[in-house]
CSV table of C-alpha atoms and ligand atoms in Angstrom, one decimal:
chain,number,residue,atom,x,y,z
W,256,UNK,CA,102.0,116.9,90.9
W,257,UNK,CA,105.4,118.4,90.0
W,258,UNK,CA,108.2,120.2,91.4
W,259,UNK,CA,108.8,122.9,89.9
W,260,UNK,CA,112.4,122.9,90.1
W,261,UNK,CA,113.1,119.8,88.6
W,262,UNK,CA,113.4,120.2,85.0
W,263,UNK,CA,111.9,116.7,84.1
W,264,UNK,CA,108.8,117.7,86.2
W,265,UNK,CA,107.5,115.0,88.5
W,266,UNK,CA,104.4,114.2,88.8
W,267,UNK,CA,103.9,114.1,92.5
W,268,UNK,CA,104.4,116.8,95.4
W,269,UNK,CA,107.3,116.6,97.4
W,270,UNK,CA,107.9,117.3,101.5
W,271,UNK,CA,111.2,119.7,100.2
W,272,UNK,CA,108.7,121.5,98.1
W,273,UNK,CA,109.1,125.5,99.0
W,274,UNK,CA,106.5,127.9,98.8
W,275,UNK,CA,107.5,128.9,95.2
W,276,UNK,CA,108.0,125.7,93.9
W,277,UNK,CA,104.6,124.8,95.4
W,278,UNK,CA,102.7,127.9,93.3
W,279,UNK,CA,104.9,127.3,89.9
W,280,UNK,CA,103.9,123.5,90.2
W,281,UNK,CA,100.2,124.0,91.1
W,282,UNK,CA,100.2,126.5,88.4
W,283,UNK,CA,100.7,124.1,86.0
W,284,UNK,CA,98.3,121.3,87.4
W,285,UNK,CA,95.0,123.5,88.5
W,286,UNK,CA,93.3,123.0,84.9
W,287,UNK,CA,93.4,119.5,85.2
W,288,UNK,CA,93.7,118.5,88.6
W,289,UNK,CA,90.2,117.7,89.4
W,290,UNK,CA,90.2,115.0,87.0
W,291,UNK,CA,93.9,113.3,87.6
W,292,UNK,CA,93.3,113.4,91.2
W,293,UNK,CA,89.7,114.3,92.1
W,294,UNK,CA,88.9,109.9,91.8
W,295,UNK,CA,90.6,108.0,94.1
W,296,UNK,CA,91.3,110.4,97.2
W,297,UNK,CA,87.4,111.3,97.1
W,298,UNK,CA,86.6,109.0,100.0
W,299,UNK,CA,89.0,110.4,102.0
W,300,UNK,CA,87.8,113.9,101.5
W,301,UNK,CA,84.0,113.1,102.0
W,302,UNK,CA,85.6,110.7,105.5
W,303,UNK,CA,87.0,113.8,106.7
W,304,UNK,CA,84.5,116.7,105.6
W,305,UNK,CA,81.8,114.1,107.9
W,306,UNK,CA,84.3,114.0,110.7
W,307,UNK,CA,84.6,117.4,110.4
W,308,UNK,CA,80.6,117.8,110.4
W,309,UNK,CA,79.8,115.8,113.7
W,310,UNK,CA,82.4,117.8,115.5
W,311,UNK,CA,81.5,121.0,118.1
W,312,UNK,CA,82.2,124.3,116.9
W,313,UNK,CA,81.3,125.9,113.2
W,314,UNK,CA,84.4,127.8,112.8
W,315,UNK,CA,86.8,125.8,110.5
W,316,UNK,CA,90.0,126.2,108.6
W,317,UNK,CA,90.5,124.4,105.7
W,318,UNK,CA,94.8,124.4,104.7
W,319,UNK,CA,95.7,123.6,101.2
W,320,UNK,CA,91.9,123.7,100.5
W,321,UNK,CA,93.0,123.6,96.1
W,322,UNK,CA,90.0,123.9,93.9
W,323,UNK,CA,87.9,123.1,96.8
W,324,UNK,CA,86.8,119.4,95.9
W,325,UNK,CA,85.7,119.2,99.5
W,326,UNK,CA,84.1,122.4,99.8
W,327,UNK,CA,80.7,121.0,99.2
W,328,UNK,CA,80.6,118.2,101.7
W,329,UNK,CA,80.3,120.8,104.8
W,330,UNK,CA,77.2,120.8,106.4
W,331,UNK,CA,75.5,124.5,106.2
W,332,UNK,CA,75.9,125.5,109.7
W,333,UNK,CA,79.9,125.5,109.2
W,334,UNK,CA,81.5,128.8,107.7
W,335,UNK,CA,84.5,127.7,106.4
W,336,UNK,CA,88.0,129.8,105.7
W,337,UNK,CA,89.7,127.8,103.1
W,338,UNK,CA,93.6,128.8,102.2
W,339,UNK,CA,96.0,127.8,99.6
W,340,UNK,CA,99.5,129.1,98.4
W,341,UNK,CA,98.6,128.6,94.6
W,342,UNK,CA,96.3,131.4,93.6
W,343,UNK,CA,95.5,129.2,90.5
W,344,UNK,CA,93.9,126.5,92.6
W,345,UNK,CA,92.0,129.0,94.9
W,346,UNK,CA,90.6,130.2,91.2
W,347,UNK,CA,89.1,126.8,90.6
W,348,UNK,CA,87.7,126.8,94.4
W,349,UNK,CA,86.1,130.2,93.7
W,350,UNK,CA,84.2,129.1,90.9
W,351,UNK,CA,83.0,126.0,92.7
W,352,UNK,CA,81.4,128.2,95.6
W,353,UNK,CA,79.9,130.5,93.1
W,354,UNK,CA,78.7,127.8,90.9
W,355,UNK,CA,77.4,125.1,93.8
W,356,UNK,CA,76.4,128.4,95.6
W,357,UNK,CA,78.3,127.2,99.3
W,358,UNK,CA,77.4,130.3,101.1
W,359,UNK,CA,78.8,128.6,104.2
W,360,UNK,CA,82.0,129.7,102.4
W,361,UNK,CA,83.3,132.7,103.9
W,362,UNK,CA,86.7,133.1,102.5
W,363,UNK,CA,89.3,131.5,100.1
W,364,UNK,CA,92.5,133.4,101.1
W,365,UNK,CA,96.2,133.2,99.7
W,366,UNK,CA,98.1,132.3,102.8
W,367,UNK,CA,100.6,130.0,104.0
W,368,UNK,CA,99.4,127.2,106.0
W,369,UNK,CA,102.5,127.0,108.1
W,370,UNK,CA,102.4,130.7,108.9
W,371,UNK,CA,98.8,131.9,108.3
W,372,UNK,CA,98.8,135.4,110.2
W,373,UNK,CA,95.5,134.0,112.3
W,374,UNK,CA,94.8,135.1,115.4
W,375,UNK,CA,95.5,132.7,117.9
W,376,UNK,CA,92.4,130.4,118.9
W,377,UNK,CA,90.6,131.6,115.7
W,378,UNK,CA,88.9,128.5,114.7
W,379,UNK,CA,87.6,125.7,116.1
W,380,UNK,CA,88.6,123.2,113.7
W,381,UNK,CA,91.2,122.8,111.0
W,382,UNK,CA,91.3,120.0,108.2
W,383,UNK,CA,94.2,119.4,105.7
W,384,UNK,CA,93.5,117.1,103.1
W,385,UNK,CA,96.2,115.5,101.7
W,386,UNK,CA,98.3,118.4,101.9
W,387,UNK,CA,100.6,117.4,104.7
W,388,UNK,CA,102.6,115.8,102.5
W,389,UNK,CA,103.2,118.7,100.4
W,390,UNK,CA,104.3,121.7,102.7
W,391,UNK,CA,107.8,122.1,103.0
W,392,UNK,CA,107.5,121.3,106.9
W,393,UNK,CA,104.6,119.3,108.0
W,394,UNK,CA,105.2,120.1,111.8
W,395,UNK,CA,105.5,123.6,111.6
W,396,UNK,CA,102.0,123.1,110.1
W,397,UNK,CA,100.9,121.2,112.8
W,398,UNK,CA,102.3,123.4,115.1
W,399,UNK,CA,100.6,126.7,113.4
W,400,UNK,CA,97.3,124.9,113.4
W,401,UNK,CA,97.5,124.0,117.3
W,402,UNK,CA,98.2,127.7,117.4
W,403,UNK,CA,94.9,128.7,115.4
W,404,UNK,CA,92.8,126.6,116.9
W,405,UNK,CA,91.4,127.0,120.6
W,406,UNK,CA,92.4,124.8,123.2
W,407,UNK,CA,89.5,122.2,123.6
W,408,UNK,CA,89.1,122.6,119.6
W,409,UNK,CA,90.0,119.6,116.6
W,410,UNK,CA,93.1,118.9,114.2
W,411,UNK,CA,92.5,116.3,111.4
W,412,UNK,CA,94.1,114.9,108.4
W,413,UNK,CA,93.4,112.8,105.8
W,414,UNK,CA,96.4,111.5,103.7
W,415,UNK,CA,98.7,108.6,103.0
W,416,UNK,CA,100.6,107.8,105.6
W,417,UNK,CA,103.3,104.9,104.9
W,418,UNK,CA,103.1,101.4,106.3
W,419,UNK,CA,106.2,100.8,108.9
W,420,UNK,CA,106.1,97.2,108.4
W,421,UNK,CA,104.0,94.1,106.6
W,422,UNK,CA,102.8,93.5,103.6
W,423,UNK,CA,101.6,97.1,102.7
W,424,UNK,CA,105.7,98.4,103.5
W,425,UNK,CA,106.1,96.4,100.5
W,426,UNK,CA,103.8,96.9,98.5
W,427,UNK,CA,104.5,101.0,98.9
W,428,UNK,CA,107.7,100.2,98.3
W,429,UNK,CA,107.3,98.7,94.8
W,430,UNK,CA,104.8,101.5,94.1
W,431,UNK,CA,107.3,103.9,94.9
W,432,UNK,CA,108.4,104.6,91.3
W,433,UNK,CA,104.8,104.5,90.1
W,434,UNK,CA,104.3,107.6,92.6
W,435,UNK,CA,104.3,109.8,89.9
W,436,UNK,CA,101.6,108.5,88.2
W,437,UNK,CA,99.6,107.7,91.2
W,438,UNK,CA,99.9,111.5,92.4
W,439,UNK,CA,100.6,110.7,96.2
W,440,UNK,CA,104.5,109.5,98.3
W,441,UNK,CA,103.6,106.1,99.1
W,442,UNK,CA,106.7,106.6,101.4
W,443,UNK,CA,105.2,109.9,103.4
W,444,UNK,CA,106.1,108.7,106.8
W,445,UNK,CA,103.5,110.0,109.7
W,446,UNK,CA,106.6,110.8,112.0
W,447,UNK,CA,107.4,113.7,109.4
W,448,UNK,CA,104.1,114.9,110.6
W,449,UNK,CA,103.5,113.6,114.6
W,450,UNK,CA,106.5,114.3,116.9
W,451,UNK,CA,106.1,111.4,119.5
W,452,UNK,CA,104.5,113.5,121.9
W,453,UNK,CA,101.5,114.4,119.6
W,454,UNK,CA,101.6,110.3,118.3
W,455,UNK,CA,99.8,109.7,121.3
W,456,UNK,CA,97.0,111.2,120.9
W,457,UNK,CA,96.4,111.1,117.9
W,458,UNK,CA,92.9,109.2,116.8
W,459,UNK,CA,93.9,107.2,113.6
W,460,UNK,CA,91.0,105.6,111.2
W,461,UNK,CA,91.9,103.9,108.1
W,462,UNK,CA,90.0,105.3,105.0
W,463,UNK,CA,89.2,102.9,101.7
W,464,UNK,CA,89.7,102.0,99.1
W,465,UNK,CA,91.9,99.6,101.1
W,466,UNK,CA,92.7,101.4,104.0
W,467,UNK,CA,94.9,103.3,101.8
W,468,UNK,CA,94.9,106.6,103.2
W,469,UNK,CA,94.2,107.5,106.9
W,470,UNK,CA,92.1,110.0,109.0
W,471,UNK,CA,94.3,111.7,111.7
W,472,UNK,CA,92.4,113.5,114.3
W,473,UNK,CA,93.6,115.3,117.2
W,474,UNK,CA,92.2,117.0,120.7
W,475,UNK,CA,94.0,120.4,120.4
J,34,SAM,C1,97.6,117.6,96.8
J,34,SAM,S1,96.8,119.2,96.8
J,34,SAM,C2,95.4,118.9,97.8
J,34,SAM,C3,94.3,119.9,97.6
J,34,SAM,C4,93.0,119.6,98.3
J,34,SAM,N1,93.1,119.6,99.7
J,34,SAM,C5,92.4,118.3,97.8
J,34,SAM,O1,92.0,117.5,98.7
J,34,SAM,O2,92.3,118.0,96.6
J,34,SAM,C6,97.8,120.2,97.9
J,34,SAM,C7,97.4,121.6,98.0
J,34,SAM,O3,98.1,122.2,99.1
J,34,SAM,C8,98.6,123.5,98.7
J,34,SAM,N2,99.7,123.8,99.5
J,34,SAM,C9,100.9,123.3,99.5
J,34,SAM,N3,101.7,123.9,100.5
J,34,SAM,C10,100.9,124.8,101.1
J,34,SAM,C11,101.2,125.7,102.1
J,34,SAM,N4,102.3,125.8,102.8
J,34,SAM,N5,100.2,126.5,102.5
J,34,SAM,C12,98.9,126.5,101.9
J,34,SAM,N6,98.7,125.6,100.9
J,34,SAM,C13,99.7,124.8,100.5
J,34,SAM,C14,98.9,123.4,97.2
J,34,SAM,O4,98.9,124.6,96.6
J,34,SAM,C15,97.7,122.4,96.8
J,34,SAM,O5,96.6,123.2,96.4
């Protein structure tokens, strides 16, 4: 995925990513991004969408919900609100409701995930999916979704978080310049995300293939 601003266009999103840089480069990739990055990261989607599903409430927010891959693993009695920046990729998430016919869809809005205009305690649940390592401040998006969520309700996450130590902190780290390829930041650090207050409660489940991405969930 690329930024936008970088004239040699990398391949993978970036945590200093603004909000235009975030449409222009999703703009480029929505045609083809089902198929570049639809593979690998499916478990993690289909980990989280189940979480998601055995959890009280049926009012969710989906952030950074793209052309909707997950969109179809929510169980009926849901009624999802997905949002995304990049009107391109809400376009592809459109035609998937319409064509899979997910009524349990209720809206695919343009909004900011780290200032969505929601009135507080509006949902019961809110998911990201590997978008916390895109938006240009991934606690201000944790801090929004605390807001939009009611107290009692669920955070989660599914991403890549990077190893602090062992054998996977080197192994990211000679991935690292194969990040563009690979379409993730093996070096996303889950700090950038969980101030150390939050780190404690936070529920964290690895995710295959390998363990390589990780299910965050929090009590709000
Ligand atoms: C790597 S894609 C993940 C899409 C989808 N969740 C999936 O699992 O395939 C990241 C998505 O987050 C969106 N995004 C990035 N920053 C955002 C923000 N601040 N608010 C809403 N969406 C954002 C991008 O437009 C893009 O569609």
């Amino acid at each position: 995925m690329p930024h936008a601003s970088d004239s040699r266009q990398p391949l993978v999103p970036h945590t200093a990513l603004d909000a235009d840089s975030v449409r222009n480069a999703y703009r480029r990739w929505a045609s083809v991004y089902d198929l570049v990055f639809g593979g690998i990261s499916g478990w993690g989607r289909r980990r989280a969408a189940f979480e998601v599903n055995r959890l009280p409430g049926t009012r969710v927010l989906e952030v950074g919900v793209g052309t909707g891959l997950a969109l179809p693993y929510y169980a009926p009695d849901k009624r999802i609100t997905g949002i995304d920046l990049s009107v391109d990729m809400l376009d592809r998430a459109r035609a998937r409701v319409a064509t899979d016919g997910l009524s349990n869809v209720e809206d695919l809005l343009e909004l900011d995930a780290e200032n969505t205009g929601f009135a507080a305690g509006r949902f019961d649940i809110a998911v990201g999916m590997f978008v916390a390592s895109v938006v240009p401040n991934p606690r201000r998006l944790l801090a929004e979704l605390r807001r939009v969520v009611r107290p009692g309700g669920h955070i989660l996450f599914v991403n890549h978080f990077a190893a602090k130590d062992g054998p996977r902190w080197w192994v990211e780290r000679a991935m690292a310049p194969a990040s563009r390829a690979l379409g993730w930041h093996p070096d996303f650090a889950i700090d950038a995300l969980f101030a150390p207050a939050d780190a404690a409660s936070v529920q964290l489940t690895a995710v295959p293939p390998f363990g390589l991405f990780t299910l965050a969930k929090l009590h709000n």
